[in-house]
Amino acid sequence: MNKKLISVAAVGALLIGLAGCASGGAGAGGGAETDGGSGPKPIEDLVVGFAQVGAESGWRTANTTDIQSAFEEAGIELKFSDAQQKQENQIKAIRSYIQQQVDYIAFSPVVESGWDAVLNEAKAAGIPVILTDRAVDSADDSLYESFLGSDFVVEGQKAGDWVVEEFADADSVKIIQLEGTTGSAPAIDRAEGFAEVIGEDPKFVVVASQTGDFTRAGGKQVMEALLKSNPDVDLVYAHNDDMGLGAIEAIEAAGLVPGQDIKIVTIDAVKDGMQALADGKINFIVECSPLLGAQLVDIIKTLNEGGSVDKRIITEETTFTQEQAVEALPDRQY
């Protein structure tokens, strides 16, 4: 796991002491201060604002639960907002956190672009920002302390690697791609990584690619429509389990057998997806862990002590075949 949260409390205390004349909130990049500027702020006095994407999938629900539980266990106050998959709601929440002078702000961006203005406001207020799960498309990486999450391009590549191996003896392979939310980092990167791998062989053709917005209902609706125009499709590549589960419903409604007549590869590895994999309805899943709470707490503790963190922290993840899903399911946390 690429996670170098280097705590240097003694140095941090000295630096914070020297910067004691700074006013209000947390020093940008230097953690929260006590009123006297004499050292790290007591953990129980920290306040963190978290702006979540929404509750669009089983993955997101597990992510929210894990983060809330980790902060409760650490004794850190967490102010939480649900953006309902709307960027304007997240921006409003972040501005509210700035007005409340929280010590840190963390959020998972709905989309990649359009964040510079509000992040500059947080920077001007001296409030460090941590990105979780998704990145922002900004030329100024000083607007956030760290980005904690998966490498979505690698996830797409892993899905592509399996497809290449699975269809090694096929003459042609027609693929339907169910994309995540348009403009979001995972949708962009998972498509890119997958295309990089399958693009090396012209027999792989993506005959249709459309967003299902990371939801089960969206995956079902899009798959129903795309199946009518592409009845001879060989494979569905869904950017998350929920859309893949929706596609299963559409495939079965069309009188076909998911996992056999049409093979399915997805990303996430939530329980429902893993169960479908164990049942043979999904053929392969690339894991994307939602359990980021403990690492986010570690980042905030380190910054609070005056330490430094890596700008990019990648979570450790794996992949699952049917047999591996059967073995992993009994102990699956999400």
C-alpha positions as a LaTeX table, in Angstrom:
\begin{tabular}{lrrr}
\hline
Residue & $x$ (\AA) & $y$ (\AA) & $z$ (\AA) \\
\hline
Met1 & 0.00 & 0.00 & 0.00 \\
Asn2 & 1.42 & 3.40 & $-1.00$ \\
Lys3 & 0.73 & 5.08 & 2.30 \\
Lys4 & 3.50 & 7.08 & 3.89 \\
Leu5 & 1.83 & 9.04 & 6.65 \\
Ile6 & 4.97 & 10.27 & 8.37 \\
Ser7 & 4.21 & 11.72 & 11.77 \\
Val8 & 6.81 & 14.19 & 13.05 \\
Ala9 & 5.07 & 15.62 & 16.06 \\
Ala10 & 8.11 & 17.31 & 17.57 \\
Val11 & 8.97 & 19.22 & 14.40 \\
Gly12 & 5.31 & 19.96 & 13.82 \\
Ala13 & 4.94 & 21.45 & 17.28 \\
Leu14 & 7.90 & 23.76 & 16.65 \\
Leu15 & 6.60 & 24.86 & 13.25 \\
Ile16 & 3.13 & 25.51 & 14.61 \\
Gly17 & 4.59 & 27.44 & 17.51 \\
Leu18 & 6.52 & 29.68 & 15.09 \\
Ala19 & 3.36 & 30.21 & 13.08 \\
Gly20 & 1.32 & 31.06 & 16.19 \\
Cys21 & 0.55 & 34.55 & 14.89 \\
Ala22 & $-1.67$ & 33.04 & 12.16 \\
Ser23 & $-5.34$ & 33.62 & 12.85 \\
Gly24 & $-8.33$ & 31.27 & 12.71 \\
Gly25 & $-8.87$ & 27.61 & 11.75 \\
Ala26 & $-6.06$ & 25.38 & 10.53 \\
Gly27 & $-2.84$ & 26.48 & 8.88 \\
Ala28 & $-2.80$ & 25.41 & 5.25 \\
Gly29 & $-0.72$ & 22.27 & 5.06 \\
Gly30 & 0.28 & 22.50 & 8.69 \\
Gly31 & $-2.60$ & 21.08 & 10.66 \\
Ala32 & $-4.92$ & 22.61 & 13.23 \\
Glu33 & $-3.57$ & 24.80 & 16.02 \\
Thr34 & $-4.53$ & 25.36 & 19.62 \\
Asp35 & $-5.56$ & 28.89 & 20.65 \\
Gly36 & $-2.10$ & 29.55 & 21.98 \\
Gly37 & $-0.34$ & 28.12 & 18.92 \\
Ser38 & 1.71 & 25.90 & 21.23 \\
Gly39 & 1.14 & 22.52 & 19.60 \\
Pro40 & $-1.29$ & 20.17 & 17.92 \\
Lys41 & $-4.98$ & 20.71 & 18.58 \\
Pro42 & $-6.46$ & 18.04 & 20.88 \\
Ile43 & $-8.11$ & 15.31 & 18.80 \\
Glu44 & $-11.39$ & 15.72 & 20.63 \\
Asp45 & $-11.48$ & 19.41 & 19.62 \\
Leu46 & $-11.02$ & 18.79 & 15.89 \\
Val47 & $-13.95$ & 19.37 & 13.53 \\
Val48 & $-13.92$ & 17.93 & 10.01 \\
Gly49 & $-16.43$ & 18.67 & 7.26 \\
Phe50 & $-17.09$ & 15.87 & 4.78 \\
Ala51 & $-19.05$ & 16.40 & 1.55 \\
Gln52 & $-20.13$ & 13.05 & 0.11 \\
Val53 & $-21.21$ & 12.42 & $-3.49$ \\
Gly54 & $-24.49$ & 10.81 & $-2.49$ \\
Ala55 & $-25.89$ & 7.33 & $-1.94$ \\
Glu56 & $-26.06$ & 6.17 & $-5.54$ \\
Ser57 & $-24.67$ & 2.68 & $-4.99$ \\
Gly58 & $-23.86$ & $-0.01$ & $-2.45$ \\
Trp59 & $-20.22$ & 1.09 & $-2.70$ \\
Arg60 & $-21.04$ & 4.68 & $-1.76$ \\
Thr61 & $-23.19$ & 3.61 & 1.17 \\
Ala62 & $-20.37$ & 1.42 & 2.49 \\
Asn63 & $-17.92$ & 4.29 & 2.00 \\
Thr64 & $-20.10$ & 6.67 & 4.02 \\
Thr65 & $-20.62$ & 4.16 & 6.82 \\
Asp66 & $-16.91$ & 3.40 & 7.07 \\
Ile67 & $-15.90$ & 7.06 & 7.19 \\
Gln68 & $-18.50$ & 7.94 & 9.83 \\
Ser69 & $-17.49$ & 4.94 & 11.94 \\
Ala70 & $-13.76$ & 5.75 & 11.70 \\
Phe71 & $-14.26$ & 9.34 & 12.89 \\
Glu72 & $-16.57$ & 8.26 & 15.70 \\
Glu73 & $-13.98$ & 5.73 & 16.86 \\
Ala74 & $-11.23$ & 8.36 & 16.69 \\
Gly75 & $-13.31$ & 10.83 & 18.72 \\
Ile76 & $-13.21$ & 13.46 & 15.96 \\
Glu77 & $-16.36$ & 15.47 & 15.21 \\
Leu78 & $-17.51$ & 14.90 & 11.63 \\
Lys79 & $-19.95$ & 17.24 & 9.91 \\
Phe80 & $-21.49$ & 15.29 & 7.02 \\
Ser81 & $-23.42$ & 16.33 & 3.92 \\
Asp82 & $-24.96$ & 14.30 & 1.08 \\
Ala83 & $-24.72$ & 16.10 & $-2.28$ \\
Gln84 & $-27.23$ & 13.80 & $-3.99$ \\
Gln85 & $-24.82$ & 13.57 & $-6.95$ \\
Lys86 & $-24.96$ & 17.31 & $-7.65$ \\
Gln87 & $-21.80$ & 19.39 & $-7.79$ \\
Glu88 & $-23.60$ & 22.56 & $-6.74$ \\
Asn89 & $-24.66$ & 20.85 & $-3.52$ \\
Gln90 & $-21.08$ & 19.88 & $-2.73$ \\
Ile91 & $-19.81$ & 23.40 & $-3.39$ \\
Lys92 & $-22.54$ & 24.78 & $-1.12$ \\
Ala93 & $-21.54$ & 22.31 & 1.61 \\
Ile94 & $-17.84$ & 23.17 & 1.32 \\
Arg95 & $-18.61$ & 26.90 & 1.56 \\
Ser96 & $-20.72$ & 26.18 & 4.64 \\
Tyr97 & $-17.78$ & 24.34 & 6.22 \\
Ile98 & $-15.52$ & 27.30 & 5.45 \\
Gln99 & $-17.99$ & 29.67 & 7.14 \\
Gln100 & $-18.12$ & 27.36 & 10.16 \\
Gln101 & $-14.30$ & 27.44 & 10.31 \\
Val102 & $-13.88$ & 23.68 & 10.51 \\
Asp103 & $-10.33$ & 22.41 & 10.89 \\
Tyr104 & $-10.29$ & 20.21 & 7.78 \\
Ile105 & $-12.49$ & 19.59 & 4.75 \\
Ala106 & $-12.68$ & 16.24 & 2.94 \\
Phe107 & $-14.82$ & 15.39 & $-0.04$ \\
Ser108 & $-15.29$ & 12.99 & $-2.94$ \\
Pro109 & $-15.87$ & 15.18 & $-6.03$ \\
Val110 & $-18.99$ & 14.45 & $-8.06$ \\
Val111 & $-17.10$ & 15.44 & $-11.23$ \\
Glu112 & $-13.47$ & 16.34 & $-11.91$ \\
Ser113 & $-13.72$ & 19.94 & $-13.08$ \\
Gly114 & $-15.04$ & 23.20 & $-11.65$ \\
Trp115 & $-13.46$ & 23.16 & $-8.17$ \\
Asp116 & $-10.74$ & 25.83 & $-8.29$ \\
Ala117 & $-12.89$ & 28.70 & $-7.01$ \\
Val118 & $-14.22$ & 27.00 & $-3.88$ \\
Leu119 & $-10.90$ & 25.29 & $-3.13$ \\
Asn120 & $-9.16$ & 28.66 & $-3.34$ \\
Glu121 & $-11.69$ & 29.92 & $-0.81$ \\
Ala122 & $-10.75$ & 27.09 & 1.53 \\
Lys123 & $-7.06$ & 27.79 & 0.99 \\
Ala124 & $-7.55$ & 31.48 & 1.74 \\
Ala125 & $-9.34$ & 30.51 & 4.96 \\
Gly126 & $-6.40$ & 28.30 & 5.95 \\
Ile127 & $-8.42$ & 25.08 & 5.89 \\
Pro128 & $-6.59$ & 22.03 & 4.46 \\
Val129 & $-8.59$ & 19.90 & 2.00 \\
Ile130 & $-8.28$ & 16.14 & 1.48 \\
Leu131 & $-9.75$ & 14.45 & $-1.61$ \\
Thr132 & $-11.16$ & 10.97 & $-1.10$ \\
Asp133 & $-12.00$ & 8.38 & $-3.76$ \\
Arg134 & $-12.08$ & 10.84 & $-6.68$ \\
Ala135 & $-9.67$ & 13.44 & $-8.03$ \\
Val136 & $-10.14$ & 17.01 & $-9.25$ \\
Asp137 & $-8.88$ & 18.33 & $-12.58$ \\
Ser138 & $-6.86$ & 21.31 & $-11.40$ \\
Ala139 & $-3.45$ & 22.60 & $-12.46$ \\
Asp140 & $-2.86$ & 23.82 & $-8.90$ \\
Asp141 & $-2.27$ & 20.85 & $-6.62$ \\
Ser142 & $-1.63$ & 23.17 & $-3.68$ \\
Leu143 & $-5.42$ & 23.44 & $-3.37$ \\
Tyr144 & $-5.50$ & 20.09 & $-1.57$ \\
Glu145 & $-3.20$ & 18.27 & 0.83 \\
Ser146 & $-3.65$ & 14.73 & $-0.46$ \\
Phe147 & $-5.78$ & 12.54 & $-2.69$ \\
Leu148 & $-6.67$ & 9.22 & $-1.07$ \\
Gly149 & $-8.22$ & 6.59 & $-3.29$ \\
Ser150 & $-7.93$ & 3.94 & $-5.96$ \\
Asp151 & $-6.08$ & 4.14 & $-9.26$ \\
Phe152 & $-9.09$ & 4.02 & $-11.60$ \\
Val153 & $-6.96$ & 3.69 & $-14.74$ \\
Val154 & $-5.34$ & 0.56 & $-13.31$ \\
Glu155 & $-8.79$ & $-0.80$ & $-12.45$ \\
Gly156 & $-9.82$ & $-0.41$ & $-16.09$ \\
Gln157 & $-6.60$ & $-2.07$ & $-17.19$ \\
Lys158 & $-7.24$ & $-5.04$ & $-14.90$ \\
Ala159 & $-10.70$ & $-5.45$ & $-16.41$ \\
Gly160 & $-9.18$ & $-5.27$ & $-19.89$ \\
Asp161 & $-6.51$ & $-7.83$ & $-19.05$ \\
Trp162 & $-9.16$ & $-10.32$ & $-18.01$ \\
Val163 & $-11.16$ & $-9.72$ & $-21.18$ \\
Val164 & $-8.11$ & $-10.24$ & $-23.39$ \\
Glu165 & $-7.32$ & $-13.53$ & $-21.65$ \\
Glu166 & $-10.93$ & $-14.72$ & $-21.53$ \\
Phe167 & $-11.50$ & $-14.12$ & $-25.24$ \\
Ala168 & $-8.03$ & $-15.15$ & $-26.42$ \\
Asp169 & $-9.44$ & $-17.67$ & $-28.92$ \\
Ala170 & $-12.32$ & $-15.53$ & $-30.20$ \\
Asp171 & $-12.29$ & $-14.03$ & $-33.69$ \\
Ser172 & $-14.32$ & $-10.98$ & $-32.72$ \\
Val173 & $-15.74$ & $-9.59$ & $-29.49$ \\
Lys174 & $-18.57$ & $-7.06$ & $-29.33$ \\
Ile175 & $-18.63$ & $-5.05$ & $-26.11$ \\
Ile176 & $-21.19$ & $-2.82$ & $-24.42$ \\
Gln177 & $-19.68$ & $-0.40$ & $-21.93$ \\
Leu178 & $-21.84$ & 0.95 & $-19.10$ \\
Glu179 & $-20.14$ & 4.16 & $-18.03$ \\
Gly180 & $-20.24$ & 5.85 & $-14.64$ \\
Thr181 & $-21.40$ & 9.43 & $-14.05$ \\
Thr182 & $-20.37$ & 11.61 & $-16.99$ \\
Gly183 & $-17.35$ & 13.75 & $-16.12$ \\
Ser184 & $-16.47$ & 11.82 & $-12.95$ \\
Ala185 & $-12.92$ & 10.62 & $-12.40$ \\
Pro186 & $-13.77$ & 6.89 & $-12.17$ \\
Ala187 & $-15.86$ & 6.99 & $-15.35$ \\
Ile188 & $-13.13$ & 8.77 & $-17.30$ \\
Asp189 & $-10.25$ & 6.69 & $-15.98$ \\
Arg190 & $-11.91$ & 3.27 & $-16.04$ \\
Ala191 & $-12.84$ & 3.80 & $-19.68$ \\
Glu192 & $-9.31$ & 4.96 & $-20.46$ \\
Gly193 & $-7.58$ & 2.03 & $-18.77$ \\
Phe194 & $-9.88$ & $-0.51$ & $-20.41$ \\
Ala195 & $-9.43$ & 1.06 & $-23.85$ \\
Glu196 & $-5.64$ & 1.04 & $-23.47$ \\
Val197 & $-5.63$ & $-2.74$ & $-23.07$ \\
Ile198 & $-8.30$ & $-3.92$ & $-25.52$ \\
Gly199 & $-7.28$ & $-1.31$ & $-28.09$ \\
Glu200 & $-4.18$ & $-3.31$ & $-28.88$ \\
Asp201 & $-6.30$ & $-5.94$ & $-30.66$ \\
Pro202 & $-8.81$ & $-4.86$ & $-33.36$ \\
Lys203 & $-11.05$ & $-7.87$ & $-32.70$ \\
Phe204 & $-12.35$ & $-6.06$ & $-29.60$ \\
Val205 & $-15.02$ & $-3.56$ & $-30.59$ \\
Val206 & $-17.02$ & $-1.39$ & $-28.19$ \\
Val207 & $-20.30$ & $-1.29$ & $-30.11$ \\
Ala208 & $-22.02$ & 0.98 & $-27.58$ \\
Ser209 & $-20.96$ & 3.03 & $-24.57$ \\
Gln210 & $-23.44$ & 4.95 & $-22.45$ \\
Thr211 & $-23.70$ & 6.22 & $-18.90$ \\
Gly212 & $-25.82$ & 4.41 & $-16.34$ \\
Asp213 & $-24.81$ & 6.99 & $-13.71$ \\
Phe214 & $-23.38$ & 4.30 & $-11.40$ \\
Thr215 & $-26.91$ & 3.15 & $-10.45$ \\
Arg216 & $-28.59$ & $-0.24$ & $-10.76$ \\
Ala217 & $-31.70$ & 1.33 & $-12.29$ \\
Gly218 & $-29.54$ & 3.23 & $-14.78$ \\
Gly219 & $-27.63$ & 0.10 & $-15.75$ \\
Lys220 & $-30.86$ & $-1.80$ & $-16.35$ \\
Gln221 & $-32.46$ & 0.96 & $-18.40$ \\
Val222 & $-29.41$ & 1.52 & $-20.60$ \\
Met223 & $-28.82$ & $-2.21$ & $-21.09$ \\
Glu224 & $-32.43$ & $-2.78$ & $-22.13$ \\
Ala225 & $-32.10$ & $-0.16$ & $-24.84$ \\
Leu226 & $-28.63$ & $-1.20$ & $-26.02$ \\
Leu227 & $-29.58$ & $-4.89$ & $-26.20$ \\
Lys228 & $-32.30$ & $-4.09$ & $-28.72$ \\
Ser229 & $-29.78$ & $-2.54$ & $-31.11$ \\
Asn230 & $-26.97$ & $-4.98$ & $-30.24$ \\
Pro231 & $-28.59$ & $-8.40$ & $-29.65$ \\
Asp232 & $-25.39$ & $-10.26$ & $-30.51$ \\
Val233 & $-23.18$ & $-8.54$ & $-27.94$ \\
Asp234 & $-20.57$ & $-10.79$ & $-26.29$ \\
Leu235 & $-19.54$ & $-8.81$ & $-23.22$ \\
Val236 & $-20.71$ & $-6.08$ & $-20.85$ \\
Tyr237 & $-18.07$ & $-3.96$ & $-19.15$ \\
Ala238 & $-19.73$ & $-2.01$ & $-16.31$ \\
His239 & $-17.85$ & 0.70 & $-14.42$ \\
Asn240 & $-19.38$ & $-0.53$ & $-11.17$ \\
Asp241 & $-21.22$ & $-3.52$ & $-9.73$ \\
Asp242 & $-24.57$ & $-1.77$ & $-9.44$ \\
Met243 & $-24.79$ & $-1.06$ & $-13.17$ \\
Gly244 & $-23.67$ & $-4.62$ & $-13.84$ \\
Leu245 & $-26.46$ & $-5.91$ & $-11.60$ \\
Gly246 & $-28.94$ & $-3.77$ & $-13.51$ \\
Ala247 & $-27.58$ & $-5.19$ & $-16.76$ \\
Ile248 & $-28.18$ & $-8.72$ & $-15.41$ \\
Glu249 & $-31.85$ & $-7.90$ & $-14.95$ \\
Ala250 & $-32.10$ & $-6.60$ & $-18.52$ \\
Ile251 & $-30.28$ & $-9.62$ & $-19.95$ \\
Glu252 & $-32.53$ & $-12.05$ & $-18.10$ \\
Ala253 & $-35.63$ & $-10.13$ & $-19.18$ \\
Ala254 & $-34.46$ & $-10.58$ & $-22.78$ \\
Gly255 & $-34.41$ & $-14.36$ & $-22.27$ \\
Leu256 & $-30.62$ & $-14.63$ & $-22.16$ \\
Val257 & $-28.30$ & $-16.06$ & $-19.51$ \\
Pro258 & $-25.94$ & $-13.52$ & $-17.91$ \\
Gly259 & $-22.44$ & $-14.87$ & $-17.46$ \\
Gln260 & $-22.95$ & $-17.34$ & $-20.31$ \\
Asp261 & $-24.72$ & $-15.83$ & $-23.32$ \\
Ile262 & $-23.27$ & $-12.46$ & $-22.40$ \\
Lys263 & $-20.25$ & $-12.28$ & $-20.12$ \\
Ile264 & $-19.96$ & $-9.48$ & $-17.59$ \\
Val265 & $-16.99$ & $-7.77$ & $-15.94$ \\
Thr266 & $-17.51$ & $-5.07$ & $-13.31$ \\
Ile267 & $-15.62$ & $-2.94$ & $-10.80$ \\
Asp268 & $-16.17$ & $-2.52$ & $-7.02$ \\
Ala269 & $-16.71$ & $-5.94$ & $-5.36$ \\
Val270 & $-19.59$ & $-5.01$ & $-3.06$ \\
Lys271 & $-21.54$ & $-7.90$ & $-1.53$ \\
Asp272 & $-24.34$ & $-7.95$ & $-4.10$ \\
Gly273 & $-21.83$ & $-7.95$ & $-6.92$ \\
Met274 & $-19.75$ & $-10.65$ & $-5.27$ \\
Gln275 & $-22.86$ & $-12.78$ & $-4.80$ \\
Ala276 & $-23.68$ & $-12.44$ & $-8.51$ \\
Leu277 & $-20.08$ & $-13.42$ & $-9.28$ \\
Ala278 & $-20.34$ & $-16.44$ & $-6.98$ \\
Asp279 & $-23.59$ & $-17.38$ & $-8.75$ \\
Gly280 & $-21.92$ & $-17.16$ & $-12.16$ \\
Lys281 & $-23.97$ & $-14.20$ & $-13.39$ \\
Ile282 & $-20.93$ & $-11.92$ & $-13.33$ \\
Asn283 & $-17.66$ & $-13.40$ & $-14.61$ \\
Phe284 & $-14.97$ & $-11.16$ & $-13.09$ \\
Ile285 & $-14.79$ & $-8.24$ & $-10.66$ \\
Val286 & $-12.01$ & $-5.73$ & $-10.08$ \\
Glu287 & $-12.00$ & $-4.54$ & $-6.49$ \\
Cys288 & $-12.35$ & $-0.89$ & $-5.51$ \\
Ser289 & $-12.41$ & $-0.67$ & $-1.74$ \\
Pro290 & $-14.75$ & 1.86 & $-0.10$ \\
Leu291 & $-13.08$ & 1.40 & 3.30 \\
Leu292 & $-11.15$ & 4.68 & 3.37 \\
Gly293 & $-12.16$ & 5.92 & 6.81 \\
Ala294 & $-9.13$ & 4.79 & 8.82 \\
Gln295 & $-6.68$ & 6.17 & 6.25 \\
Leu296 & $-8.52$ & 9.51 & 6.15 \\
Val297 & $-8.35$ & 9.75 & 9.95 \\
Asp298 & $-4.62$ & 8.97 & 9.81 \\
Ile299 & $-4.06$ & 11.76 & 7.28 \\
Ile300 & $-5.86$ & 14.29 & 9.49 \\
Lys301 & $-4.00$ & 13.17 & 12.62 \\
Thr302 & $-0.68$ & 13.48 & 10.83 \\
Leu303 & $-1.46$ & 16.96 & 9.50 \\
Asn304 & $-2.73$ & 18.01 & 12.92 \\
Glu305 & 0.62 & 17.03 & 14.43 \\
Gly306 & 2.46 & 19.11 & 11.84 \\
Gly307 & 3.53 & 16.12 & 9.77 \\
Ser308 & 3.46 & 15.70 & 6.01 \\
Val309 & 1.55 & 13.24 & 3.84 \\
Asp310 & 1.98 & 12.03 & 0.29 \\
Lys311 & 0.09 & 14.02 & $-2.32$ \\
Arg312 & $-1.25$ & 10.73 & $-3.72$ \\
Ile313 & $-2.13$ & 7.76 & $-1.50$ \\
Ile314 & $-3.34$ & 4.65 & $-3.35$ \\
Thr315 & $-5.48$ & 2.02 & $-1.67$ \\
Glu316 & $-4.53$ & $-1.66$ & $-1.92$ \\
Glu317 & $-6.98$ & $-3.77$ & $-3.92$ \\
Thr318 & $-7.32$ & $-7.08$ & $-5.75$ \\
Thr319 & $-9.52$ & $-8.89$ & $-8.29$ \\
Phe320 & $-12.01$ & $-11.76$ & $-7.96$ \\
Thr321 & $-12.96$ & $-14.80$ & $-10.01$ \\
Gln322 & $-16.05$ & $-16.89$ & $-9.23$ \\
Glu323 & $-14.10$ & $-19.27$ & $-6.98$ \\
Gln324 & $-12.43$ & $-16.41$ & $-5.12$ \\
Ala325 & $-15.78$ & $-14.69$ & $-4.59$ \\
Val326 & $-17.27$ & $-17.83$ & $-3.04$ \\
Glu327 & $-14.33$ & $-17.96$ & $-0.63$ \\
Ala328 & $-14.37$ & $-14.24$ & 0.23 \\
Leu329 & $-18.11$ & $-13.69$ & 0.67 \\
Pro330 & $-18.56$ & $-15.00$ & 4.23 \\
Asp331 & $-16.12$ & $-12.41$ & 5.61 \\
Arg332 & $-16.95$ & $-9.54$ & 3.24 \\
Gln333 & $-17.34$ & $-6.26$ & 5.13 \\
Tyr334 & $-19.32$ & $-4.42$ & 2.46 \\
\hline
\end{tabular}
